[in-house]
Tab-separated table of N, CA and C in Angstrom:
chain	number	residue	atom	x	y	z
A	336	MET	N	14.836	31.110	-115.276
A	336	MET	CA	15.150	32.319	-116.025
A	336	MET	C	16.434	32.151	-116.828
A	337	GLY	N	17.326	31.281	-116.406
A	337	GLY	CA	18.522	31.021	-117.188
A	337	GLY	C	19.645	32.003	-116.922
A	338	LEU	N	20.700	31.809	-117.678
A	338	LEU	CA	21.887	32.633	-117.511
A	338	LEU	C	21.739	33.952	-118.248
A	339	ARG	N	22.458	34.929	-117.784
A	339	ARG	CA	22.472	36.250	-118.419
A	339	ARG	C	23.847	36.504	-119.019
A	340	PHE	N	23.897	37.329	-120.041
A	340	PHE	CA	25.144	37.696	-120.687
A	340	PHE	C	25.915	38.665	-119.798
A	341	PRO	N	27.199	38.366	-119.518
A	341	PRO	CA	27.985	39.268	-118.672
A	341	PRO	C	28.421	40.512	-119.448
A	342	VAL	N	28.323	41.648	-118.793
A	342	VAL	CA	28.735	42.931	-119.365
A	342	VAL	C	29.574	43.643	-118.313
A	343	PHE	N	30.681	44.218	-118.723
A	343	PHE	CA	31.527	44.960	-117.791
A	343	PHE	C	31.421	46.439	-118.138
A	344	LEU	N	30.923	47.208	-117.193
A	344	LEU	CA	30.673	48.632	-117.398
A	344	LEU	C	31.726	49.480	-116.699
A	345	ASP	N	32.031	50.608	-117.285
A	345	ASP	CA	32.855	51.606	-116.617
A	345	ASP	C	31.917	52.401	-115.707
A	346	ILE	N	32.055	52.210	-114.406
A	346	ILE	CA	31.193	52.945	-113.474
A	346	ILE	C	31.966	53.983	-112.673
A	347	GLU	N	33.235	54.193	-113.027
A	347	GLU	CA	34.023	55.184	-112.299
A	347	GLU	C	33.374	56.560	-112.432
A	348	ASP	N	33.093	57.157	-111.291
A	348	ASP	CA	32.455	58.477	-111.185
A	348	ASP	C	31.038	58.522	-111.770
A	349	LYS	N	30.457	57.370	-112.051
A	349	LYS	CA	29.072	57.322	-112.524
A	349	LYS	C	28.144	57.228	-111.326
A	350	LYS	N	26.985	57.861	-111.428
A	350	LYS	CA	26.029	57.894	-110.328
A	350	LYS	C	25.191	56.615	-110.289
A	351	ILE	N	25.188	56.005	-109.119
A	351	ILE	CA	24.399	54.801	-108.897
A	351	ILE	C	23.556	55.021	-107.655
A	352	LEU	N	22.282	54.686	-107.741
A	352	LEU	CA	21.380	54.795	-106.598
A	352	LEU	C	21.230	53.418	-105.977
A	353	LEU	N	21.455	53.353	-104.681
A	353	LEU	CA	21.296	52.110	-103.941
A	353	LEU	C	20.254	52.348	-102.855
A	354	VAL	N	19.215	51.542	-102.845
A	354	VAL	CA	18.138	51.679	-101.873
A	354	VAL	C	18.335	50.618	-100.793
A	355	GLY	N	18.486	51.074	-99.551
A	355	GLY	CA	18.690	50.173	-98.427
A	355	GLY	C	20.060	50.366	-97.807
A	356	ALA	N	20.205	49.900	-96.563
A	356	ALA	CA	21.488	50.040	-95.863
A	356	ALA	C	21.778	48.822	-94.994
A	357	GLY	N	21.138	47.705	-95.290
A	357	GLY	CA	21.368	46.477	-94.537
A	357	GLY	C	22.574	45.724	-95.069
A	358	GLN	N	22.688	44.463	-94.680
A	358	GLN	CA	23.844	43.645	-95.058
A	358	GLN	C	24.048	43.539	-96.564
A	359	VAL	N	22.985	43.252	-97.286
A	359	VAL	CA	23.109	43.096	-98.736
A	359	VAL	C	23.523	44.421	-99.360
A	360	ALA	N	22.899	45.509	-98.937
A	360	ALA	CA	23.227	46.827	-99.477
A	360	ALA	C	24.692	47.178	-99.215
A	361	VAL	N	25.164	46.919	-98.016
A	361	VAL	CA	26.553	47.232	-97.670
A	361	VAL	C	27.525	46.409	-98.508
A	362	ARG	N	27.202	45.143	-98.758
A	362	ARG	CA	28.061	44.331	-99.641
A	362	ARG	C	28.097	44.927	-101.046
A	363	ARG	N	26.954	45.383	-101.523
A	363	ARG	CA	26.892	45.993	-102.857
A	363	ARG	C	27.730	47.277	-102.893
A	364	ILE	N	27.602	48.103	-101.875
A	364	ILE	CA	28.373	49.348	-101.815
A	364	ILE	C	29.869	49.030	-101.829
A	365	ARG	N	30.283	48.088	-101.002
A	365	ARG	CA	31.697	47.703	-100.915
A	365	ARG	C	32.221	47.344	-102.309
A	366	THR	N	31.456	46.567	-103.055
A	366	THR	CA	31.876	46.157	-104.401
A	366	THR	C	31.897	47.333	-105.360
A	367	LEU	N	30.858	48.150	-105.353
A	367	LEU	CA	30.790	49.298	-106.260
A	367	LEU	C	31.942	50.274	-106.030
A	368	LEU	N	32.349	50.430	-104.780
A	368	LEU	CA	33.457	51.332	-104.474
A	368	LEU	C	34.774	50.851	-105.063
A	369	LEU	N	34.939	49.544	-105.237
A	369	LEU	CA	36.144	49.016	-105.872
A	369	LEU	C	36.325	49.570	-107.277
A	370	PHE	N	35.209	49.968	-107.888
A	370	PHE	CA	35.220	50.433	-109.263
A	370	PHE	C	34.960	51.939	-109.383
A	371	GLY	N	35.008	52.652	-108.256
A	371	GLY	CA	34.961	54.110	-108.270
A	371	GLY	C	33.601	54.749	-108.474
A	372	ALA	N	32.528	54.018	-108.230
A	372	ALA	CA	31.178	54.569	-108.426
A	372	ALA	C	30.901	55.712	-107.458
A	373	ASP	N	30.011	56.597	-107.859
A	373	ASP	CA	29.502	57.687	-107.031
A	373	ASP	C	28.118	57.221	-106.567
A	374	ILE	N	27.979	56.901	-105.287
A	374	ILE	CA	26.802	56.176	-104.805
A	374	ILE	C	25.933	57.027	-103.888
A	375	ALA	N	24.663	57.124	-104.233
A	375	ALA	CA	23.662	57.723	-103.347
A	375	ALA	C	22.910	56.567	-102.703
A	376	VAL	N	22.821	56.593	-101.381
A	376	VAL	CA	22.106	55.557	-100.640
A	376	VAL	C	20.862	56.179	-100.036
A	377	ILE	N	19.714	55.608	-100.336
A	377	ILE	CA	18.459	56.033	-99.708
A	377	ILE	C	18.030	54.915	-98.773
A	378	ALA	N	17.873	55.258	-97.507
A	378	ALA	CA	17.463	54.261	-96.513
A	378	ALA	C	16.732	54.954	-95.372
A	379	ARG	N	15.656	54.321	-94.930
A	379	ARG	CA	14.923	54.840	-93.763
A	379	ARG	C	15.800	54.819	-92.535
A	380	GLU	N	16.530	53.710	-92.380
A	380	GLU	CA	17.383	53.546	-91.207
A	380	GLU	C	18.604	52.728	-91.588
A	381	VAL	N	19.634	52.825	-90.760
A	381	VAL	CA	20.842	52.038	-90.941
A	381	VAL	C	20.913	51.057	-89.778
A	382	PRO	N	20.840	49.757	-90.067
A	382	PRO	CA	20.903	48.777	-88.989
A	382	PRO	C	22.216	48.898	-88.203
A	383	GLU	N	22.150	48.618	-86.935
A	383	GLU	CA	23.313	48.735	-86.047
A	383	GLU	C	24.530	48.016	-86.603
A	384	GLY	N	24.351	46.820	-87.131
A	384	GLY	CA	25.464	46.024	-87.632
A	384	GLY	C	26.161	46.605	-88.849
A	385	GLN	N	25.540	47.552	-89.525
A	385	GLN	CA	26.123	48.155	-90.725
A	385	GLN	C	26.561	49.600	-90.514
A	386	ARG	N	26.288	50.155	-89.346
A	386	ARG	CA	26.571	51.588	-89.128
A	386	ARG	C	28.036	51.953	-89.286
A	387	GLN	N	28.917	51.196	-88.663
A	387	GLN	CA	30.333	51.542	-88.712
A	387	GLN	C	30.872	51.503	-90.139
A	388	GLU	N	30.563	50.426	-90.867
A	388	GLU	CA	31.071	50.325	-92.233
A	388	GLU	C	30.464	51.405	-93.126
A	389	LEU	N	29.184	51.692	-92.954
A	389	LEU	CA	28.564	52.748	-93.751
A	389	LEU	C	29.213	54.094	-93.443
A	390	GLU	N	29.511	54.358	-92.185
A	390	GLU	CA	30.205	55.604	-91.817
A	390	GLU	C	31.550	55.696	-92.545
A	391	GLU	N	32.264	54.571	-92.612
A	391	GLU	CA	33.544	54.556	-93.320
A	391	GLU	C	33.348	54.847	-94.804
A	392	PHE	N	32.291	54.313	-95.384
A	392	PHE	CA	31.987	54.593	-96.791
A	392	PHE	C	31.720	56.079	-96.991
A	393	LEU	N	30.958	56.672	-96.089
A	393	LEU	CA	30.628	58.095	-96.198
A	393	LEU	C	31.889	58.952	-96.163
A	394	GLU	N	32.877	58.531	-95.387
A	394	GLU	CA	34.131	59.280	-95.274
A	394	GLU	C	34.931	59.287	-96.568
A	395	THR	N	34.672	58.334	-97.463
A	395	THR	CA	35.404	58.294	-98.732
A	395	THR	C	35.010	59.444	-99.650
A	396	GLY	N	33.844	60.028	-99.409
A	396	GLY	CA	33.342	61.069	-100.297
A	396	GLY	C	32.658	60.518	-101.536
A	397	LYS	N	32.671	59.207	-101.709
A	397	LYS	CA	32.039	58.575	-102.866
A	397	LYS	C	30.638	58.059	-102.555
A	398	VAL	N	30.238	58.159	-101.290
A	398	VAL	CA	28.925	57.666	-100.860
A	398	VAL	C	28.247	58.767	-100.064
A	399	ARG	N	26.970	58.976	-100.362
A	399	ARG	CA	26.179	59.907	-99.546
A	399	ARG	C	24.896	59.198	-99.123
A	400	LEU	N	24.458	59.499	-97.917
A	400	LEU	CA	23.284	58.846	-97.340
A	400	LEU	C	22.130	59.829	-97.246
A	401	ILE	N	20.978	59.396	-97.719
A	401	ILE	CA	19.741	60.174	-97.631
A	401	ILE	C	18.785	59.327	-96.805
A	402	ARG	N	18.454	59.801	-95.611
A	402	ARG	CA	17.608	59.017	-94.709
A	402	ARG	C	16.142	59.344	-94.968
A	403	LYS	N	15.491	58.434	-95.690
A	403	LYS	CA	14.075	58.595	-96.027
A	403	LYS	C	13.584	57.341	-96.715
A	404	CYS	N	12.298	57.269	-96.925
A	404	CYS	CA	11.707	56.201	-97.731
A	404	CYS	C	11.860	56.578	-99.206
A	405	LEU	N	12.055	55.585	-100.048
A	405	LEU	CA	12.177	55.829	-101.482
A	405	LEU	C	10.860	56.364	-102.028
A	406	GLU	N	10.973	57.400	-102.843
A	406	GLU	CA	9.836	57.949	-103.576
A	406	GLU	C	10.184	57.937	-105.063
A	407	LYS	N	9.181	57.912	-105.882
A	407	LYS	CA	9.359	57.890	-107.330
A	407	LYS	C	10.291	59.005	-107.803
A	408	ALA	N	10.136	60.192	-107.247
A	408	ALA	CA	10.927	61.355	-107.664
A	408	ALA	C	12.413	61.223	-107.328
A	409	ASP	N	12.774	60.287	-106.452
A	409	ASP	CA	14.181	60.095	-106.091
A	409	ASP	C	14.984	59.458	-107.224
A	410	ILE	N	14.307	58.773	-108.108
A	410	ILE	CA	14.973	58.100	-109.217
A	410	ILE	C	14.903	59.016	-110.434
A	411	THR	N	16.062	59.536	-110.812
A	411	THR	CA	16.150	60.510	-111.894
A	411	THR	C	17.092	59.996	-112.986
A	412	PRO	N	17.040	60.608	-114.169
A	412	PRO	CA	17.870	60.146	-115.294
A	412	PRO	C	19.374	60.224	-115.050
A	413	GLU	N	19.813	60.910	-114.009
A	413	GLU	CA	21.254	61.014	-113.741
A	413	GLU	C	21.870	59.672	-113.354
A	414	TYR	N	21.062	58.705	-112.914
A	414	TYR	CA	21.596	57.433	-112.442
A	414	TYR	C	21.835	56.461	-113.593
A	415	LEU	N	23.012	55.875	-113.593
A	415	LEU	CA	23.357	54.848	-114.573
A	415	LEU	C	22.649	53.547	-114.240
A	416	LEU	N	22.602	53.217	-112.943
A	416	LEU	CA	21.979	51.998	-112.443
A	416	LEU	C	21.250	52.294	-111.145
A	417	VAL	N	20.256	51.471	-110.840
A	417	VAL	CA	19.578	51.521	-109.549
A	417	VAL	C	19.603	50.106	-108.984
A	418	ILE	N	19.990	50.024	-107.711
A	418	ILE	CA	20.029	48.736	-107.016
A	418	ILE	C	19.137	48.859	-105.793
A	419	CYS	N	18.146	48.014	-105.720
A	419	CYS	CA	17.205	48.044	-104.601
A	419	CYS	C	17.494	46.850	-103.698
A	420	ALA	N	18.037	47.137	-102.507
A	420	ALA	CA	18.408	46.083	-101.555
A	420	ALA	C	17.860	46.412	-100.180
A	421	ALA	N	16.641	46.901	-100.144
A	421	ALA	CA	16.029	47.311	-98.879
A	421	ALA	C	15.183	46.205	-98.255
A	422	GLY	N	14.867	45.187	-99.037
A	422	GLY	CA	13.977	44.151	-98.524
A	422	GLY	C	12.579	44.683	-98.278
A	423	ASP	N	12.182	45.670	-99.062
A	423	ASP	CA	10.897	46.354	-98.907
A	423	ASP	C	10.133	46.243	-100.231
A	424	PRO	N	9.061	45.451	-100.277
A	424	PRO	CA	8.319	45.265	-101.528
A	424	PRO	C	7.810	46.569	-102.142
A	425	GLU	N	7.454	47.540	-101.333
A	425	GLU	CA	6.979	48.822	-101.869
A	425	GLU	C	8.123	49.568	-102.548
A	426	ALA	N	9.299	49.578	-101.942
A	426	ALA	CA	10.465	50.213	-102.569
A	426	ALA	C	10.826	49.472	-103.852
A	427	ASP	N	10.757	48.147	-103.825
A	427	ASP	CA	11.032	47.349	-105.029
A	427	ASP	C	10.084	47.751	-106.153
A	428	ARG	N	8.805	47.869	-105.842
A	428	ARG	CA	7.794	48.235	-106.845
A	428	ARG	C	8.078	49.612	-107.423
A	429	ILE	N	8.330	50.584	-106.537
A	429	ILE	CA	8.607	51.953	-106.982
A	429	ILE	C	9.839	51.963	-107.884
A	430	ALA	N	10.900	51.292	-107.449
A	430	ALA	CA	12.145	51.277	-108.220
A	430	ALA	C	11.924	50.646	-109.589
A	431	LYS	N	11.266	49.507	-109.631
A	431	LYS	CA	11.038	48.817	-110.897
A	431	LYS	C	10.218	49.679	-111.857
A	432	GLU	N	9.122	50.229	-111.379
A	432	GLU	CA	8.253	51.041	-112.238
A	432	GLU	C	8.956	52.296	-112.747
A	433	ARG	N	9.619	53.009	-111.861
A	433	ARG	CA	10.273	54.265	-112.251
A	433	ARG	C	11.453	53.995	-113.187
A	434	CYS	N	12.209	52.967	-112.915
A	434	CYS	CA	13.340	52.649	-113.787
A	434	CYS	C	12.864	52.239	-115.176
A	435	GLN	N	11.749	51.532	-115.250
A	435	GLN	CA	11.188	51.183	-116.562
A	435	GLN	C	10.803	52.449	-117.320
A	436	GLU	N	10.174	53.405	-116.617
A	436	GLU	CA	9.789	54.672	-117.245
A	436	GLU	C	10.998	55.401	-117.822
A	437	LEU	N	12.115	55.379	-117.082
A	437	LEU	CA	13.297	56.160	-117.467
A	437	LEU	C	14.321	55.371	-118.269
A	438	GLY	N	14.114	54.063	-118.414
A	438	GLY	CA	15.075	53.240	-119.146
A	438	GLY	C	16.376	53.020	-118.391
A	439	ILE	N	16.297	53.006	-117.069
A	439	ILE	CA	17.469	52.766	-116.228
A	439	ILE	C	17.449	51.303	-115.795
A	440	PRO	N	18.537	50.579	-116.013
A	440	PRO	CA	18.587	49.191	-115.537
A	440	PRO	C	18.489	49.142	-114.006
A	441	VAL	N	17.672	48.203	-113.506
A	441	VAL	CA	17.459	48.075	-112.068
A	441	VAL	C	17.725	46.640	-111.629
A	442	ASN	N	18.299	46.536	-110.449
A	442	ASN	CA	18.498	45.230	-109.812
A	442	ASN	C	17.672	45.228	-108.537
A	443	ILE	N	16.789	44.262	-108.409
A	443	ILE	CA	15.987	44.085	-107.197
A	443	ILE	C	16.571	42.867	-106.480
A	444	ALA	N	17.323	43.114	-105.423
A	444	ALA	CA	18.077	42.046	-104.755
A	444	ALA	C	17.184	40.919	-104.255
A	445	SER	N	15.970	41.233	-103.872
A	445	SER	CA	15.093	40.214	-103.297
A	445	SER	C	14.289	39.432	-104.340
A	446	ASP	N	14.355	39.840	-105.621
A	446	ASP	CA	13.558	39.151	-106.640
A	446	ASP	C	14.224	39.264	-108.011
A	447	ARG	N	14.971	38.259	-108.371
A	447	ARG	CA	15.694	38.257	-109.644
A	447	ARG	C	14.766	38.457	-110.837
A	448	ARG	N	13.531	37.984	-110.725
A	448	ARG	CA	12.594	38.099	-111.852
A	448	ARG	C	12.271	39.551	-112.179
A	449	LEU	N	12.391	40.447	-111.207
A	449	LEU	CA	12.117	41.862	-111.433
A	449	LEU	C	13.355	42.632	-111.902
A	450	SER	N	14.492	41.962	-111.928
A	450	SER	CA	15.766	42.619	-112.207
A	450	SER	C	16.102	42.635	-113.693
A	451	ASP	N	16.643	43.762	-114.132
A	451	ASP	CA	17.147	43.876	-115.498
A	451	ASP	C	18.562	43.318	-115.596
A	452	PHE	N	19.261	43.288	-114.468
A	452	PHE	CA	20.609	42.732	-114.437
A	452	PHE	C	20.828	42.080	-113.087
A	453	TYR	N	21.766	41.148	-113.059
A	453	TYR	CA	22.136	40.499	-111.809
A	453	TYR	C	23.379	41.188	-111.268
A	454	PHE	N	23.478	41.266	-109.964
A	454	PHE	CA	24.683	41.791	-109.333
A	454	PHE	C	25.560	40.563	-109.069
A	455	PRO	N	26.692	40.457	-109.765
A	455	PRO	CA	27.481	39.232	-109.671
A	455	PRO	C	28.325	39.158	-108.404
A	456	ALA	N	28.800	37.962	-108.127
A	456	ALA	CA	29.897	37.822	-107.172
A	456	ALA	C	31.109	38.368	-107.919
A	457	VAL	N	31.877	39.222	-107.273
A	457	VAL	CA	33.000	39.881	-107.938
A	457	VAL	C	34.301	39.483	-107.261
A	458	VAL	N	35.266	39.124	-108.094
A	458	VAL	CA	36.610	38.810	-107.618
A	458	VAL	C	37.551	39.728	-108.383
A	459	THR	N	38.429	40.403	-107.658
A	459	THR	CA	39.402	41.267	-108.312
A	459	THR	C	40.809	40.814	-107.964
A	460	GLY	N	41.698	41.021	-108.884
A	460	GLY	CA	43.116	40.744	-108.704
A	460	GLY	C	43.879	41.785	-109.487
A	461	GLU	N	45.166	41.629	-109.549
A	461	GLU	CA	45.988	42.614	-110.236
A	461	GLU	C	45.535	42.755	-111.690
A	462	ASN	N	44.941	43.898	-112.006
A	462	ASN	CA	44.458	44.213	-113.356
A	462	ASN	C	43.403	43.250	-113.882
A	463	LEU	N	42.672	42.578	-112.989
A	463	LEU	CA	41.614	41.665	-113.392
A	463	LEU	C	40.355	41.909	-112.573
A	464	ALA	N	39.225	41.758	-113.224
A	464	ALA	CA	37.934	41.752	-112.536
A	464	ALA	C	37.140	40.595	-113.117
A	465	VAL	N	36.636	39.742	-112.234
A	465	VAL	CA	35.867	38.577	-112.648
A	465	VAL	C	34.490	38.680	-112.006
A	466	GLY	N	33.459	38.521	-112.801
A	466	GLY	CA	32.100	38.507	-112.284
A	466	GLY	C	31.500	37.132	-112.482
A	467	ILE	N	30.839	36.616	-111.445
A	467	ILE	CA	30.247	35.283	-111.520
A	467	ILE	C	28.773	35.387	-111.167
A	468	ALA	N	27.930	34.860	-112.033
A	468	ALA	CA	26.494	34.836	-111.756
A	468	ALA	C	25.953	33.490	-112.219
A	469	GLY	N	25.125	32.906	-111.401
A	469	GLY	CA	24.478	31.660	-111.773
A	469	GLY	C	23.068	31.927	-112.248
A	470	ASP	N	22.297	30.868	-112.324
A	470	ASP	CA	20.911	31.009	-112.769
A	470	ASP	C	19.945	31.229	-111.610
A	471	GLY	N	20.480	31.377	-110.412
A	471	GLY	CA	19.644	31.640	-109.249
A	471	GLY	C	19.242	30.405	-108.475
A	472	GLU	N	19.566	29.245	-108.991
A	472	GLU	CA	19.160	27.998	-108.342
A	472	GLU	C	20.062	27.591	-107.188
A	473	ASP	N	21.367	27.920	-107.284
A	473	ASP	CA	22.320	27.456	-106.270
A	473	ASP	C	23.315	28.578	-105.952
A	474	HIS	N	22.948	29.430	-104.990
A	474	HIS	CA	23.816	30.549	-104.607
A	474	HIS	C	25.133	30.049	-104.022
A	475	GLY	N	25.097	28.903	-103.356
A	475	GLY	CA	26.305	28.321	-102.781
A	475	GLY	C	27.326	27.965	-103.848
A	476	ARG	N	26.845	27.488	-104.969
A	476	ARG	CA	27.764	27.135	-106.065
A	476	ARG	C	28.456	28.383	-106.591
A	477	THR	N	27.719	29.463	-106.717
A	477	THR	CA	28.313	30.722	-107.159
A	477	THR	C	29.375	31.184	-106.165
A	478	ALA	N	29.064	31.106	-104.872
A	478	ALA	CA	30.025	31.501	-103.832
A	478	ALA	C	31.273	30.617	-103.873
A	479	ARG	N	31.077	29.323	-104.090
A	479	ARG	CA	32.226	28.407	-104.170
A	479	ARG	C	33.084	28.715	-105.393
A	480	ALA	N	32.452	29.028	-106.513
A	480	ALA	CA	33.202	29.381	-107.723
A	480	ALA	C	34.003	30.659	-107.492
A	481	ALA	N	33.399	31.640	-106.837
A	481	ALA	CA	34.106	32.889	-106.538
A	481	ALA	C	35.303	32.624	-105.633
A	482	ALA	N	35.121	31.774	-104.625
A	482	ALA	CA	36.217	31.449	-103.709
A	482	ALA	C	37.348	30.746	-104.456
A	483	LEU	N	37.003	29.858	-105.363
A	483	LEU	CA	38.011	29.143	-106.143
A	483	LEU	C	38.793	30.116	-107.029
A	484	ILE	N	38.099	31.007	-107.680
A	484	ILE	CA	38.765	32.000	-108.537
A	484	ILE	C	39.628	32.926	-107.683
A	485	ARG	N	39.120	33.334	-106.544
A	485	ARG	CA	39.892	34.174	-105.620
A	485	ARG	C	41.187	33.457	-105.220
A	486	SER	N	41.083	32.185	-104.927
A	486	SER	CA	42.240	31.368	-104.557
A	486	SER	C	43.233	31.277	-105.716
A	487	CYS	N	42.735	31.073	-106.918
A	487	CYS	CA	43.604	30.998	-108.097
A	487	CYS	C	44.350	32.310	-108.316
A	488	LEU	N	43.640	33.417	-108.193
A	488	LEU	CA	44.288	34.718	-108.381
A	488	LEU	C	45.325	34.975	-107.302
A	489	ALA	N	45.028	34.581	-106.074
A	489	ALA	CA	45.995	34.735	-104.991
A	489	ALA	C	47.219	33.871	-105.267
A	490	GLY	N	47.015	32.655	-105.767
A	490	GLY	CA	48.127	31.777	-106.115
A	490	GLY	C	48.969	32.343	-107.233
A	491	GLU	N	48.321	32.980	-108.199
A	491	GLU	CA	49.035	33.611	-109.303
A	491	GLU	C	49.915	34.745	-108.785
A	492	GLU	N	49.379	35.519	-107.857
A	492	GLU	CA	50.146	36.622	-107.269
A	492	GLU	C	51.348	36.085	-106.505
A	493	GLU	N	51.160	34.998	-105.769
A	493	GLU	CA	52.277	34.394	-105.022
A	493	GLU	C	53.338	33.873	-105.981
A	494	THR	N	52.906	33.281	-107.104
A	494	THR	CA	53.848	32.772	-108.101
A	494	THR	C	54.662	33.923	-108.680
A	495	LYS	N	53.994	35.038	-108.975
A	495	LYS	CA	54.692	36.228	-109.498
A	495	LYS	C	55.730	36.716	-108.490
A	496	LYS	N	55.340	36.769	-107.218
A	496	LYS	CA	56.268	37.236	-106.181
A	496	LYS	C	57.453	36.308	-106.084
A	497	ASP	N	57.206	34.992	-106.115
A	497	ASP	CA	58.286	34.014	-106.027
A	497	ASP	C	59.243	34.171	-107.210
A	498	LYS	N	58.714	34.323	-108.412
A	498	LYS	CA	59.560	34.503	-109.606
A	498	LYS	C	60.339	35.796	-109.500
A	499	GLY	N	59.709	36.828	-108.979
A	499	GLY	CA	60.374	38.123	-108.814
A	499	GLY	C	61.518	38.044	-107.821
A	500	ASP	N	61.381	37.222	-106.818
A	500	ASP	CA	62.423	37.106	-105.805
A	500	ASP	C	63.645	36.384	-106.344
A	501	ARG	N	63.494	35.558	-107.381
A	501	ARG	CA	64.594	34.757	-107.918
A	501	ARG	C	65.461	35.546	-108.885
A	502	THR	N	64.977	36.624	-109.397
A	502	THR	CA	65.749	37.353	-110.400
A	502	THR	C	66.697	38.334	-109.805
């Protein structure tokens, strides 16, 4: 499928629908919250391993949980983006079809070919946001690139602190 063009969107206070509450979904929520998104989560259940972190997200007031199976009517024009990370082919199908009808970009975490956009590895630093996405062939390479950039940004911050201490 090749590389995609990176786009940086203002998602602060924008409504995003996230389907699922497992590990992948929780990672997506964590990242979206860094940018101030207003997130609705639809999930049949919350796995034990994600319950505590999801509860913390709910306490922020920026995330709300709707416990149910995804239905076509749940996807409305109010959403800027839809991210389907439930690992459920039926939810993926519903999300893809409904988002196409409404012209809403959708990311299907389990199948890049069905996605209108990729959810990148995100690295943030002081006044910087970096998104990294590969072509889907080597997820490890993307993770290594993100770690390297994270390390560089941390080193830059340490250099700034060191220079600040000398003045």
